XYZ file of C-alpha atoms in Angstrom:
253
model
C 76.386 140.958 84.802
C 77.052 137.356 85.951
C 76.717 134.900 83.474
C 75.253 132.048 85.618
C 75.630 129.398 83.208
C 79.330 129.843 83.209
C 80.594 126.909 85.239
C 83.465 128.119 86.518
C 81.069 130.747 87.923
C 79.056 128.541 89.873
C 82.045 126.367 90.798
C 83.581 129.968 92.037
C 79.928 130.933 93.945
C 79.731 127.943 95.315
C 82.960 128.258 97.346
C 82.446 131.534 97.989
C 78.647 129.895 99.865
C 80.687 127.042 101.794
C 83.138 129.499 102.901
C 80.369 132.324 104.304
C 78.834 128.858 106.133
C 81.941 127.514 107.449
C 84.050 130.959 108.153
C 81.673 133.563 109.069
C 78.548 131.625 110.422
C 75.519 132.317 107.867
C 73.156 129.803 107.741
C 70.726 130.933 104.979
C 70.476 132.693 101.639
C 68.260 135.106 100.214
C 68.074 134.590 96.366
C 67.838 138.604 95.305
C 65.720 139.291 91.732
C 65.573 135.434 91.424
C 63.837 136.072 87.926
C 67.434 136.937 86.823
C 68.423 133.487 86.266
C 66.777 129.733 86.155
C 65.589 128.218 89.387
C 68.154 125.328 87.872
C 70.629 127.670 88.698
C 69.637 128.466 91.964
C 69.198 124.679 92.436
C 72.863 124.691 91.744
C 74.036 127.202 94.524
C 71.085 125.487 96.982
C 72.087 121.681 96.816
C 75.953 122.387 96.882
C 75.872 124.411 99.941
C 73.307 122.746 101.894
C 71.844 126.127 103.820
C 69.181 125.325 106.753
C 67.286 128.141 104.855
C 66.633 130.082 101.310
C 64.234 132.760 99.917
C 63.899 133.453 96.944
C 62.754 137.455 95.389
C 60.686 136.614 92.576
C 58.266 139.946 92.490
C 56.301 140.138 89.284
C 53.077 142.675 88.959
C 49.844 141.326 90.116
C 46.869 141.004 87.999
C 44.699 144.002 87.769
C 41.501 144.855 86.763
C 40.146 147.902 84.624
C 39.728 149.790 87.741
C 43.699 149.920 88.709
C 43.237 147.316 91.661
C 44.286 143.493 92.044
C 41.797 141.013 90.838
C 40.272 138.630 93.266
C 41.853 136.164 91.515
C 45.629 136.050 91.715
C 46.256 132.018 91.361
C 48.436 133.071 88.344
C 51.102 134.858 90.911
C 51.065 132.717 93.041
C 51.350 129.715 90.706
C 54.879 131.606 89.593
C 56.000 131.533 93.366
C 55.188 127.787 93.908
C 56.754 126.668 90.752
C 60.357 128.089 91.766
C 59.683 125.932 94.668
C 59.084 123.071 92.968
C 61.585 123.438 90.340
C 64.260 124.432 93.166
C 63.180 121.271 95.012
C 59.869 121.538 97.523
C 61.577 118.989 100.085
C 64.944 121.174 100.476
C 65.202 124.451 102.281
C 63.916 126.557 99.364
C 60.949 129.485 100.599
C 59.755 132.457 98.066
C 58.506 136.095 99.565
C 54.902 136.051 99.382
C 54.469 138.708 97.362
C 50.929 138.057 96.304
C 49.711 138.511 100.148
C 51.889 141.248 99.951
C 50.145 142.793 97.022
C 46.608 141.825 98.285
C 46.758 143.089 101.926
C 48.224 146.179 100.337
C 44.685 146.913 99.215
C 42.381 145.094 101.661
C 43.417 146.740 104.597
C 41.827 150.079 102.735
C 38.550 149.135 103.465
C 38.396 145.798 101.075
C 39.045 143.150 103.850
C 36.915 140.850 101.519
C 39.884 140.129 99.626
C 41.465 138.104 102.182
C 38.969 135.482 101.363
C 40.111 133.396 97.909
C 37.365 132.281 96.075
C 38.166 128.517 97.119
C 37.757 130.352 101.007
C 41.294 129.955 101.855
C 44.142 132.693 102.151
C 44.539 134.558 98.849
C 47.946 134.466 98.741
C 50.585 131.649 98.228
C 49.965 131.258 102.235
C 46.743 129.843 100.907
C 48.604 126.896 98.920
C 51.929 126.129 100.127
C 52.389 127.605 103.253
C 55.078 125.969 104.796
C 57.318 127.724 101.767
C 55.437 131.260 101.762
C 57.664 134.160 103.447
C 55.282 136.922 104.106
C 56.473 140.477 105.040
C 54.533 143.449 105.123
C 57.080 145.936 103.655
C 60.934 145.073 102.763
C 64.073 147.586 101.865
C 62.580 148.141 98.349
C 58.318 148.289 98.870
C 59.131 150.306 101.592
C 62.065 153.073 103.118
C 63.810 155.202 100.953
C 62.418 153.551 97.912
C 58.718 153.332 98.402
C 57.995 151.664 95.614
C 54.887 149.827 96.638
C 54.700 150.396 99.892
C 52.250 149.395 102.958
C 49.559 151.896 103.687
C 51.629 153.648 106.574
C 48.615 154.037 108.864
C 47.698 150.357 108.634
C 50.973 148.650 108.977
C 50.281 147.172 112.385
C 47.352 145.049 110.668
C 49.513 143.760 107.754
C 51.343 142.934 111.532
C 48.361 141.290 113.033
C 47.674 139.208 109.893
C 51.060 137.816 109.366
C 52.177 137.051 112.354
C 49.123 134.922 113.412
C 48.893 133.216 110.181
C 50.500 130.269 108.241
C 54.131 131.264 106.599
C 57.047 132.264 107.853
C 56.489 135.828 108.902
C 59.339 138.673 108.800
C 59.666 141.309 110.038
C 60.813 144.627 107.806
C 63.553 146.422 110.750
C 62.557 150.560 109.738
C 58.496 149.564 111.364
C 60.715 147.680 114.253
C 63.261 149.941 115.317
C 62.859 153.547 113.526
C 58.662 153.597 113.870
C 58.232 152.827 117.193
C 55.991 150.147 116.419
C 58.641 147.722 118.708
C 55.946 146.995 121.353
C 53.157 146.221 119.268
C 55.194 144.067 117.026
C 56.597 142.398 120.206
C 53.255 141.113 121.695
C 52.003 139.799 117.994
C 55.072 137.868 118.357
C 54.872 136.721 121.837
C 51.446 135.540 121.341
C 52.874 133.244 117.665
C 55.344 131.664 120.141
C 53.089 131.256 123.094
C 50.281 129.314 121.064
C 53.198 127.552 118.711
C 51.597 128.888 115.590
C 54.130 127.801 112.997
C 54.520 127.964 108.934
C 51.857 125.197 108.138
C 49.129 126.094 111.201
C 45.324 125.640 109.996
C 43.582 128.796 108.990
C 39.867 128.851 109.472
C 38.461 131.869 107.828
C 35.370 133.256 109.814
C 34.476 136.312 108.169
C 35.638 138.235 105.424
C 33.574 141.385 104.856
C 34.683 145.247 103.752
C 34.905 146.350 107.055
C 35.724 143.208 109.229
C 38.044 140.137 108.387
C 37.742 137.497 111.459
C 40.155 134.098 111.550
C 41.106 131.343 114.085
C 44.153 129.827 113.657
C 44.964 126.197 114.805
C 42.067 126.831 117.583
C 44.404 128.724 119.744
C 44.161 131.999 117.880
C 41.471 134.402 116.629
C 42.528 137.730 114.916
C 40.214 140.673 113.900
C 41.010 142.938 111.198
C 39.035 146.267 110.261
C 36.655 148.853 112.135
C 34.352 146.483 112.948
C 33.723 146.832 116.610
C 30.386 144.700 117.855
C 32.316 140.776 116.845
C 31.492 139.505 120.266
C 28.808 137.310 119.202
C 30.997 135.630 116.559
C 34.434 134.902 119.066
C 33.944 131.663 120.567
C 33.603 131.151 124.520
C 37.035 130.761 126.319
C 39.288 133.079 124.175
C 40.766 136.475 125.811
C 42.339 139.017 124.804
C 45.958 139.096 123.864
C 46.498 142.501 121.822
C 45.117 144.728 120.138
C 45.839 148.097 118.309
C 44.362 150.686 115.599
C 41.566 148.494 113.598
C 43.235 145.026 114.677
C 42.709 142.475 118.029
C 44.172 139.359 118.694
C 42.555 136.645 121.005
């Protein structure tokens, strides 16, 4: 264990920062099991090595209801991931995973798309409050790989795909869908089309529809994206928008 509190330990990993920057080239951190130690701490590292990025792991359960699955309401989470933000300093580098769009997409895409709806009709996840600090990923090296603990439904990954890469946040990309599932391609033209329109961390999301079988929303009025089985959405994309990809239960306009 490190005992972060020990000041010749941060005076020690703070060198050890400084000299990864100036030596070797990195330019950002990611903060693993952040709920180890104070976002003071992490404060610390953050403000005396100046990175041009952070993340932060901070993955606590969602709330669930009596019948095993997350409650609409997950403001709680979320609330946990914006605080470390704040306390860390909302104006520096300083990002959190987005678990609770993690956890939420998890279940919507089986069939539950209402979820991606909050009840104050924005995103339900901390994409929904503080974008511009929200790193969303659809599977990482311990939800998903050899671990699977909590993974992505494996048959729906390229939605979890089509949601987060045409939506606010900073988007990531796990590398076993990119390079080991063949899912290269696919990923490659959601990305081509987040460049092309310059959809960036705080873009406006304008939620359409959010139904069990069909989630609709335009992004910055570039972008539309479809989620779900619902096929007949014609009447509800507006005039001027073509197709840009599309996939199993996902399009992008």
């Amino acid at each position: 264990d490190i005992d972060h509190l020990n000041l010749r330990v941060q005076k020690e990993l703070v060198e050890w920062l400084n000299w990864l920057k100036a030596d070797i080239g990195f330019d950002g951190w990611r903060f693993d099991f952040a709920k180890g130690y104070s976002a003071d701490v992490a404060k610390i590292y953050i403000d005396r090595s100046e990175p041009s990025f952070a993340v932060a792991e901070i993955w606590t359960s969602l709330a669930y209801g009596g019948d095993g699955k997350p409650n609409l309401n997950q403001d709680q989470h979320r609330q946990e991931l914006v605080n470390w933000v704040d306390k860390v300093g909302g104006k520096g580098p300083a990002t959190t995973f987005d678990f609770t769009t993690k956890g939420i997409l998890n279940v919507a895409v089986e069939g539950e798309l209402w979820r991606l709806r909050g009840t104050d009709g924005k995103a339900p996840g901390m994409i929904g409050w503080w974008p511009a600090k929200a790193v969303t990923f659809v599977d990482n090296h311990d939800t998903g790989s050899t671990q699977h603990m909590w993974p992505f439904p494996s048959d729906r990954v390229m939605q979890g795909y089509a949601y987060i890469l045409t939506h606010p946040g900073t988007p990531c990309i796990f590398y076993d869908h990119f390079f080991d599932w063949g899912l290269k391609e696919e990923i490659d033209r959601l990305v081509s089309v987040r460049t092309r329109h310059g959809i960036h961390s705080e873009s406006k999301l304008q939620i359409i529809e959010a139904d069990a079988d069909l989630y609709l929303a335009e992004i910055d009025g570039k972008v539309i994206v479809k989620l779900g089985p619902r096929y007949d959405v014609g009447n509800l994309i507006p005039g001027g928008f073509k197709g840009a990809a599309h996939g199993n239960d996902y399009a992008v306009w």
